Tab-separated table of C-alpha atoms in Angstrom:
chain	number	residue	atom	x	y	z
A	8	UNK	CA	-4.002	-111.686	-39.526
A	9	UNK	CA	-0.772	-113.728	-38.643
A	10	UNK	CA	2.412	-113.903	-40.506
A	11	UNK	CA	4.745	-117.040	-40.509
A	12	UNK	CA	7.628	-117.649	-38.660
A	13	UNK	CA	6.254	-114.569	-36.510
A	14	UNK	CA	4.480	-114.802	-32.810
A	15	UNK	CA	0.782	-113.449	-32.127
A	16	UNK	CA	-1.457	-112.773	-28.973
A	17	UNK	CA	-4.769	-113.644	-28.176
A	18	UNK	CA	-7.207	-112.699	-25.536
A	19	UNK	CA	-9.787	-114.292	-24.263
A	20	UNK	CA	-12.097	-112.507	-22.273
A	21	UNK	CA	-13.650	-114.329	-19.779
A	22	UNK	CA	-17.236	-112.605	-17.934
A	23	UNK	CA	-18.780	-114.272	-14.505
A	24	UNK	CA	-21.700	-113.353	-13.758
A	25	UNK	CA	-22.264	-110.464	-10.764
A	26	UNK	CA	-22.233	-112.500	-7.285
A	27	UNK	CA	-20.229	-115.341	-8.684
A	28	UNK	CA	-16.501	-116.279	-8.620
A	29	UNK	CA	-14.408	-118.602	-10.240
A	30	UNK	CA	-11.251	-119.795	-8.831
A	31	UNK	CA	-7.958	-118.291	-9.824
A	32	UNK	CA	-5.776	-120.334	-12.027
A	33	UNK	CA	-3.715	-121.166	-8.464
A	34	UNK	CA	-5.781	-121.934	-5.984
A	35	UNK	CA	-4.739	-121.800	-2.302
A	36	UNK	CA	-6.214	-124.371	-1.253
A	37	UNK	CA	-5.297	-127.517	-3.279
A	38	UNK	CA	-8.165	-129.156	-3.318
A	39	UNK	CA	-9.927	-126.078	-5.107
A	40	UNK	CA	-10.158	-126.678	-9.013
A	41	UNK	CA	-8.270	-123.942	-11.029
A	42	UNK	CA	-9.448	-122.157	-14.059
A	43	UNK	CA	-7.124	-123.379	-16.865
A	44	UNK	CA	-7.233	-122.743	-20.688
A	45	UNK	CA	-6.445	-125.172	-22.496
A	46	UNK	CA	-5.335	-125.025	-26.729
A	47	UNK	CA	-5.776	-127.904	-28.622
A	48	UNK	CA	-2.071	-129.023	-30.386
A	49	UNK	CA	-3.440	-129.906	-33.550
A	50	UNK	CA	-4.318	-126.446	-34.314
A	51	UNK	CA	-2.148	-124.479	-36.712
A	52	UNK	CA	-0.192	-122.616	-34.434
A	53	UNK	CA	1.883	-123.209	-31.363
A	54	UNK	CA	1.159	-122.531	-27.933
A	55	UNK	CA	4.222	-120.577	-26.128
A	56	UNK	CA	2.428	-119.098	-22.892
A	57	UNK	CA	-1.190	-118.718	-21.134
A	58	UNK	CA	-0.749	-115.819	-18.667
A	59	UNK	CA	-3.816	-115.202	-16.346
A	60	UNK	CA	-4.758	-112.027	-14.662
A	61	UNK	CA	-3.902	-111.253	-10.660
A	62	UNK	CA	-6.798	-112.753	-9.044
A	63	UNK	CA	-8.634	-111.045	-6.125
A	64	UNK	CA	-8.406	-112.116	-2.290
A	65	UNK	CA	-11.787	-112.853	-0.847
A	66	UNK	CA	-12.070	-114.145	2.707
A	67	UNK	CA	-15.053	-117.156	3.011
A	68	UNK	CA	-15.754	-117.795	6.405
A	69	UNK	CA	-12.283	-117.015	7.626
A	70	UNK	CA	-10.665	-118.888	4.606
A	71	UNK	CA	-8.870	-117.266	2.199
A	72	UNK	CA	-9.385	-117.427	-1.476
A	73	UNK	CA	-8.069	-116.461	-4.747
A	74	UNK	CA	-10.533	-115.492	-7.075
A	75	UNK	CA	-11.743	-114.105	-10.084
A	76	UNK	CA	-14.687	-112.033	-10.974
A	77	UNK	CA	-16.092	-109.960	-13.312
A	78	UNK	CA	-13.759	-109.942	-16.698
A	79	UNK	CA	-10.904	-112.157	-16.599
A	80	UNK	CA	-8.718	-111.460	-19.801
A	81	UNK	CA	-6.313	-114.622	-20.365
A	82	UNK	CA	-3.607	-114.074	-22.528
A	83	UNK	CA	-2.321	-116.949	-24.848
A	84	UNK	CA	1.015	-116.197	-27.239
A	85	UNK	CA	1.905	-118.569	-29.683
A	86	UNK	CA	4.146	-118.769	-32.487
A	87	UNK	CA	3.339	-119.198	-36.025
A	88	UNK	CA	5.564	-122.017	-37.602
A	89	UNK	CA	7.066	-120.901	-40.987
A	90	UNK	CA	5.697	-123.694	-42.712
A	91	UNK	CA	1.674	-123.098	-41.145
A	92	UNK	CA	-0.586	-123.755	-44.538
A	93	UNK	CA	-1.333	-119.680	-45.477
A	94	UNK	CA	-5.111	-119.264	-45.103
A	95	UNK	CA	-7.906	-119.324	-42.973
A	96	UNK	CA	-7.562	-121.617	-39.939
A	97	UNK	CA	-9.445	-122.102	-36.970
A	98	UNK	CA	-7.885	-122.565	-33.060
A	99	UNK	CA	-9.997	-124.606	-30.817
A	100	UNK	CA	-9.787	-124.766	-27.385
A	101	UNK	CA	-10.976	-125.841	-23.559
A	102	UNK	CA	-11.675	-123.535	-20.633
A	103	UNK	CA	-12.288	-125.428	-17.585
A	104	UNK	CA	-13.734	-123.282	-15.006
A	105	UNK	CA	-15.672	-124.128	-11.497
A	106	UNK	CA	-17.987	-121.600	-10.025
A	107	UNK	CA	-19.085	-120.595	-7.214
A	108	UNK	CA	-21.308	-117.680	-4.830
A	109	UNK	CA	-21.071	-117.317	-0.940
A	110	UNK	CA	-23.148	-119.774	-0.461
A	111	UNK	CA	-22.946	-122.278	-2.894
A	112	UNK	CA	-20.407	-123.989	-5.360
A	113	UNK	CA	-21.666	-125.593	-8.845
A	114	UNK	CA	-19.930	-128.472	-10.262
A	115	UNK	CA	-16.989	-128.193	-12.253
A	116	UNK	CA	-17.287	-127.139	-16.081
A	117	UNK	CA	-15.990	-126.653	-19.338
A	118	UNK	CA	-16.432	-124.320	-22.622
A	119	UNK	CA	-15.434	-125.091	-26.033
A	120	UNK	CA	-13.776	-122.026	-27.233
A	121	UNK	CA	-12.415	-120.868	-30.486
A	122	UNK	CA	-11.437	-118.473	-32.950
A	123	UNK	CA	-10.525	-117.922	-36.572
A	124	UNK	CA	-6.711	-116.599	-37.769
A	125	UNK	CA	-5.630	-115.659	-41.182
A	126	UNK	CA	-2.556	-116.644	-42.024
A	127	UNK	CA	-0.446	-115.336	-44.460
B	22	UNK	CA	9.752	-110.613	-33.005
B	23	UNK	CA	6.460	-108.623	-34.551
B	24	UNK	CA	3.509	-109.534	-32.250
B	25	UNK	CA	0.166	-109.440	-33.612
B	26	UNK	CA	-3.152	-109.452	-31.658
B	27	UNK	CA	-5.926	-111.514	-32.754
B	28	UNK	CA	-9.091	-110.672	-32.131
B	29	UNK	CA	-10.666	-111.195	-28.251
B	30	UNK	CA	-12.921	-113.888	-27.300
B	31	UNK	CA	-15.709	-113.426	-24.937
B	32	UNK	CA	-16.738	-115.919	-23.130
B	33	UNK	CA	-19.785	-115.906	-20.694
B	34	UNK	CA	-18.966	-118.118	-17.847
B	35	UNK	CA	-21.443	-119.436	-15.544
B	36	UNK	CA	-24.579	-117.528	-17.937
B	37	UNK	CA	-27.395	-119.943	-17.754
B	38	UNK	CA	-27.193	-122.607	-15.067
B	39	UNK	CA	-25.785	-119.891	-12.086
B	40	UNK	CA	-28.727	-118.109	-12.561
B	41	UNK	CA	-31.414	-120.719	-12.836
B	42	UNK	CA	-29.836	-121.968	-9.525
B	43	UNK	CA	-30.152	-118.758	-7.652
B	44	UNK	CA	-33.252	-118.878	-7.186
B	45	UNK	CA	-33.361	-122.173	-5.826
B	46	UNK	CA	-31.354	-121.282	-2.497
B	47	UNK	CA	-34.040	-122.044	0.173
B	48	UNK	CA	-34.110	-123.804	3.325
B	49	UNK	CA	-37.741	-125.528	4.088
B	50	UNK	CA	-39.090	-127.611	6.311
B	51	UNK	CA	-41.956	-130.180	6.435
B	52	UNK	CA	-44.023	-130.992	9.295
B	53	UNK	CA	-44.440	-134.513	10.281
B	54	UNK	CA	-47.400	-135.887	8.024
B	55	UNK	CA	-46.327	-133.739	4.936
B	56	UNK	CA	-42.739	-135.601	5.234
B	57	UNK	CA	-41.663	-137.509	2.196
B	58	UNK	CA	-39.601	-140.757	2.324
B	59	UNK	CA	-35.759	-139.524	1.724
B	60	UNK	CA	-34.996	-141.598	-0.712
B	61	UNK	CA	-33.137	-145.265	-0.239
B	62	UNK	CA	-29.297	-145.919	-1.572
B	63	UNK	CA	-27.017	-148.204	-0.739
B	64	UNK	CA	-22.782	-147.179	-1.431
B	65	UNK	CA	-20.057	-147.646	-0.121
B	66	UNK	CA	-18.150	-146.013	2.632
B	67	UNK	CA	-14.242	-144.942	1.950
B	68	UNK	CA	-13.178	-148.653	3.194
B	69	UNK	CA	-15.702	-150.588	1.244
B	70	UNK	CA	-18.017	-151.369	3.528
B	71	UNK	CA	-21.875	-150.988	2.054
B	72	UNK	CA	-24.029	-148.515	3.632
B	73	UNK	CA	-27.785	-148.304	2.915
B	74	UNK	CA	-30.085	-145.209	3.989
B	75	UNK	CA	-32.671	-147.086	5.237
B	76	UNK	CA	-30.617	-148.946	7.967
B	77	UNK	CA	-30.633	-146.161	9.641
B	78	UNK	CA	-34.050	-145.951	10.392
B	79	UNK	CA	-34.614	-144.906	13.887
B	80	UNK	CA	-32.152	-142.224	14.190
B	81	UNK	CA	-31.789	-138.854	12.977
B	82	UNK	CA	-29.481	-138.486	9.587
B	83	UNK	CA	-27.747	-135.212	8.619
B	84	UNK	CA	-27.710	-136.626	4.855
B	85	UNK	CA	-25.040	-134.245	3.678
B	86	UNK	CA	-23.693	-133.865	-0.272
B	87	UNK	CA	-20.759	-131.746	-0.749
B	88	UNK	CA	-17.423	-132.400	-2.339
B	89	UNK	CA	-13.931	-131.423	-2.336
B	90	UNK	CA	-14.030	-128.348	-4.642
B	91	UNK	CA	-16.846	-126.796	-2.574
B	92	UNK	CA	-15.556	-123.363	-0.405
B	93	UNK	CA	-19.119	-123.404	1.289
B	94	UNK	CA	-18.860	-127.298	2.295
B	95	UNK	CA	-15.897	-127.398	3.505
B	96	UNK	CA	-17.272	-124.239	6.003
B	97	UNK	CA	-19.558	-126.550	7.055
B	98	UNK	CA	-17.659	-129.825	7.753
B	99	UNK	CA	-16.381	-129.257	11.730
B	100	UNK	CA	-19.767	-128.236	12.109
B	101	UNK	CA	-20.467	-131.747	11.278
B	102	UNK	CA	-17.601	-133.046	12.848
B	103	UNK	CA	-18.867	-131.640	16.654
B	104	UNK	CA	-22.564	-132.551	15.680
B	105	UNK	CA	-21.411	-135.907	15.444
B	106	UNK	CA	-19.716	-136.321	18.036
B	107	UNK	CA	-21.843	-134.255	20.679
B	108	UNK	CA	-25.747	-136.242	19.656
B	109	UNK	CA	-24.387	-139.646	18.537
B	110	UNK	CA	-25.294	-141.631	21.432
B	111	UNK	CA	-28.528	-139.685	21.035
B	112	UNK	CA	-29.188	-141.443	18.192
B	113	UNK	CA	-27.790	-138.986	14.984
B	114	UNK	CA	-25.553	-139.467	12.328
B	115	UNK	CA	-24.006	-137.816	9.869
B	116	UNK	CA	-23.717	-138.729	5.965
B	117	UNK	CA	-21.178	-136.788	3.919
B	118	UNK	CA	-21.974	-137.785	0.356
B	119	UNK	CA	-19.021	-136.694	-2.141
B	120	UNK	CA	-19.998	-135.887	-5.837
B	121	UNK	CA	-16.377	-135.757	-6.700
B	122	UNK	CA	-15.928	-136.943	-9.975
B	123	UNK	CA	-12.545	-138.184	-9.077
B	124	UNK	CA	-13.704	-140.711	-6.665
B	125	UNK	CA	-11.943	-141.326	-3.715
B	126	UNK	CA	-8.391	-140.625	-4.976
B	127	UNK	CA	-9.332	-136.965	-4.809
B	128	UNK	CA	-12.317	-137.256	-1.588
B	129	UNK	CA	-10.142	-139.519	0.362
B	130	UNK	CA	-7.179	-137.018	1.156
B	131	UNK	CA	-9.548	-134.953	1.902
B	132	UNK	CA	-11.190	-136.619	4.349
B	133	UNK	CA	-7.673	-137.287	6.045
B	134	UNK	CA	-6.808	-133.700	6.092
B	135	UNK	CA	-9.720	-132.645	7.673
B	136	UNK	CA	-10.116	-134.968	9.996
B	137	UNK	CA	-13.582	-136.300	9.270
B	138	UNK	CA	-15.089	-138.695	11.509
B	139	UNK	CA	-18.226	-139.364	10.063
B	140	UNK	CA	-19.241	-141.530	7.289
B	141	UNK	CA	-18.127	-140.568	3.839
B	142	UNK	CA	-19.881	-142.441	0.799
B	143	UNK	CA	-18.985	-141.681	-2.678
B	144	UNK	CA	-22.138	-140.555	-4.263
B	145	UNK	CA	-23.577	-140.430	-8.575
B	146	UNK	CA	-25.293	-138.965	-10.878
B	147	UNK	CA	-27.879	-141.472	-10.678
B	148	UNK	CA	-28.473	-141.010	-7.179
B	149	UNK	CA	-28.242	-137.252	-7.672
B	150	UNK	CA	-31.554	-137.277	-9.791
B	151	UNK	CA	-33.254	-138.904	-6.533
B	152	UNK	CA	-32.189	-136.085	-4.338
B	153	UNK	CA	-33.173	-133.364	-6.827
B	154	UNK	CA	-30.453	-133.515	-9.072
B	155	UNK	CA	-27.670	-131.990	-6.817
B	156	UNK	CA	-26.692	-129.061	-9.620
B	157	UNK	CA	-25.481	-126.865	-6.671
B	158	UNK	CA	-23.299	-127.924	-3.395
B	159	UNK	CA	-23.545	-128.119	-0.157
B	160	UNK	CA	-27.104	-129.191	-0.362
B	161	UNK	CA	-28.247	-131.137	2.985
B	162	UNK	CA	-31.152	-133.311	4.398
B	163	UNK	CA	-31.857	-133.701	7.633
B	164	UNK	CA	-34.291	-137.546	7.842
B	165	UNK	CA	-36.138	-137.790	10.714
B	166	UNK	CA	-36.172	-141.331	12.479
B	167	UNK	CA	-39.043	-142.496	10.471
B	168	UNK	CA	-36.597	-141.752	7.134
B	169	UNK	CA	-38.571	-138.789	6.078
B	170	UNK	CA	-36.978	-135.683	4.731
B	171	UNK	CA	-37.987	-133.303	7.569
B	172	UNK	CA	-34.937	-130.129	6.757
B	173	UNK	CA	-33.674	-129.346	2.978
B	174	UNK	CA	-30.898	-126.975	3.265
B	175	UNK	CA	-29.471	-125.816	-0.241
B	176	UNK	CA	-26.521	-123.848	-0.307
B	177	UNK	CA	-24.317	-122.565	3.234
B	178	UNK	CA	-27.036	-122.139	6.215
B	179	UNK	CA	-25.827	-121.306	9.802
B	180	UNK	CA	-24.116	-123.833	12.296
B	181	UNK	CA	-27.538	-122.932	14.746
B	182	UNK	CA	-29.988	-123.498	12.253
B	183	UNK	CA	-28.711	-127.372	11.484
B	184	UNK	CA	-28.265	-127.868	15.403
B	185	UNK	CA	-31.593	-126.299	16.209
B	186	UNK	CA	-33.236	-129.001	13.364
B	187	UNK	CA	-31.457	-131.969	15.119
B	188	UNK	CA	-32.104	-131.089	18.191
B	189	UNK	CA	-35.842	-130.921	17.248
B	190	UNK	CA	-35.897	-134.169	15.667
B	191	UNK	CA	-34.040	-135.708	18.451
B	192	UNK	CA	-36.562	-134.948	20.749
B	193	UNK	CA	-35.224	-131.654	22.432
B	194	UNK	CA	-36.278	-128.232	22.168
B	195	UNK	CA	-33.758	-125.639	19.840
B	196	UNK	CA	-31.125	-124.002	22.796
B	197	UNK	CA	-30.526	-120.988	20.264
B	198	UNK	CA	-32.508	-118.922	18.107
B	199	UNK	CA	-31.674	-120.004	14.313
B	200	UNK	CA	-31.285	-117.149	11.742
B	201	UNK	CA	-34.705	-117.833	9.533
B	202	UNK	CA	-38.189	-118.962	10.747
B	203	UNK	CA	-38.209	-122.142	9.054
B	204	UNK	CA	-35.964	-123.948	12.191
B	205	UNK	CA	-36.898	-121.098	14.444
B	206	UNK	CA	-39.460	-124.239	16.287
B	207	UNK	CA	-39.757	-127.772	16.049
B	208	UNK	CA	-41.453	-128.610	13.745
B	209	UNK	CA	-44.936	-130.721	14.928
B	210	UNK	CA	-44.518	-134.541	14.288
């Protein structure tokens, strides 16, 4: 439950598989495709920040990565404009992720994600 | 300000098709009469000119896919790079086929950076179902001169095992033992 006019945090909680990896949300290497999380604006509230987690160095082959495994919490705070409509609303967004093992990379993807707010 | 905390997400990244794919991660290699035709294409290299598998008949392709967002294929690219250049007057080549979706904006300053100086051809979905449907990178070929698939690598093998495999088809006998029996011999033609 939110109140108008005030600011709320939500985390998203983001699992990879054992023996995968996802890129970090700043890649080193700028061809690499970041994880990003991305709100949709037509939502009720208002996006202020994403903050992502430290990712971890992991060496491929001599290059250096930054990575994520395991659970990556991603923190979103938004604001709650005075005049939201009070209620039950819904927050939809994107989280565009590519993945990857030692070996082998899969291609690029992305998750419809969501979640419900009262508003009051 | 009050902050509230709304409830957590979860989110399973990478739950089904990760681990359908690894179990696919195999090397294998046909002997000569089991060989199946690699299958024909015709794109086009990063200036426009047309390139068609089949005109290569009569020398040994390295038919690579990869792309730019792929750790393990950019491991393998100077591999590529000195296989070229060391058996191409012994009649190889190699193919880099990009499945970036971003076409060449995205795969050409790639190929700049790294300095690649065999052909790269922008590749599809369409052709993608041909070669197995491509759901995992790098995943390599390696056509004999006849234009059968004699190699299918997916996933990061060693440098030896890909030079071992040309040098087979080329003629030659492996100078270094590769890492798994499948290229530890030629195969028989």
């Amino acid at each position: 439950m939110v109140k108008r006019g005030e600011s709320a945090k939500q985390v998203l909680k983001a699992v990879v598989l054992e023996g995968f990896h996802v890129n970090s949300d700043k890649p080193k290497d700028e061809f690499l495709i970041p994880l990003k999380l991305t709100w949709d604006t037509a939502g009720p509230l208002t996006v202020k920040s994403i903050s992502y987690p430290k990712p971890e160095e992991m060496d491929l082959n001599g290059s250096q990565m930054v990575v994520y495994t395991g659970t990556v919490p991603i923190e979103t705070e938004f604001s709650v404009p005075k005049d939201a409509p009070k209620g039950q609303a819904t927050v939809a967004g994107k989280l565009k992720y590519q993945a990857c093992n030692n070996h082998m990379c899969f291609r690029p993807s992305t998750l419809d994600v969501h979640f419900t707010v009262v508003i009051e | 300000m009050r902050k509230s905390f709304i409830l957590a997400i979860v989110t399973f990244v990478c739950l089904s098709s990760c681990s359908k794919q690894q179990t696919v991660v195999a090397s294998g290699s046909k002997h000569g009469s089991d060989r199946k035709p690699a299958p024909d294409f015709t794109l086009k290299d990063e200036n426009g000119a047309t390139v068609k598998l089949s005109e290569y008949k009569g020398k040994v392709v390295l038919l690579n896919f990869w792309a730019t967002w792929c750790g393990p294929c950019g491991v393998e690219i100077p591999w590529f790079i000195e296989m070229e250049q060391k058996y191409k007057s012994q009649g190889f080549a190699v193919l880099g086929v990009s499945m970036d979706e971003d076409g060449w904006s995205a795969v050409k300053p790639y190929v700049a950076e790294r300095k690649m100086n065999y052909r790269v051809l922008l590749g599809n979905d369409s052709l993608a179902q041909f070669y197995g449907g491509l759901d995992s990178l790098p995943t390599s070929f390696i056509v004999d001169k006849d234009g059968n698939i004699a190699f299918t690598h997916i996933g990061l093998i060693s440098k030896n095992e890909y030079v071992n495999e040309v040098q087979c088809l080329l003629g030659g006998q492996p100078v270094e033992s590769a890492s798994t029996s499948a290229s530890a011999a030629c195969p028989t033609k």
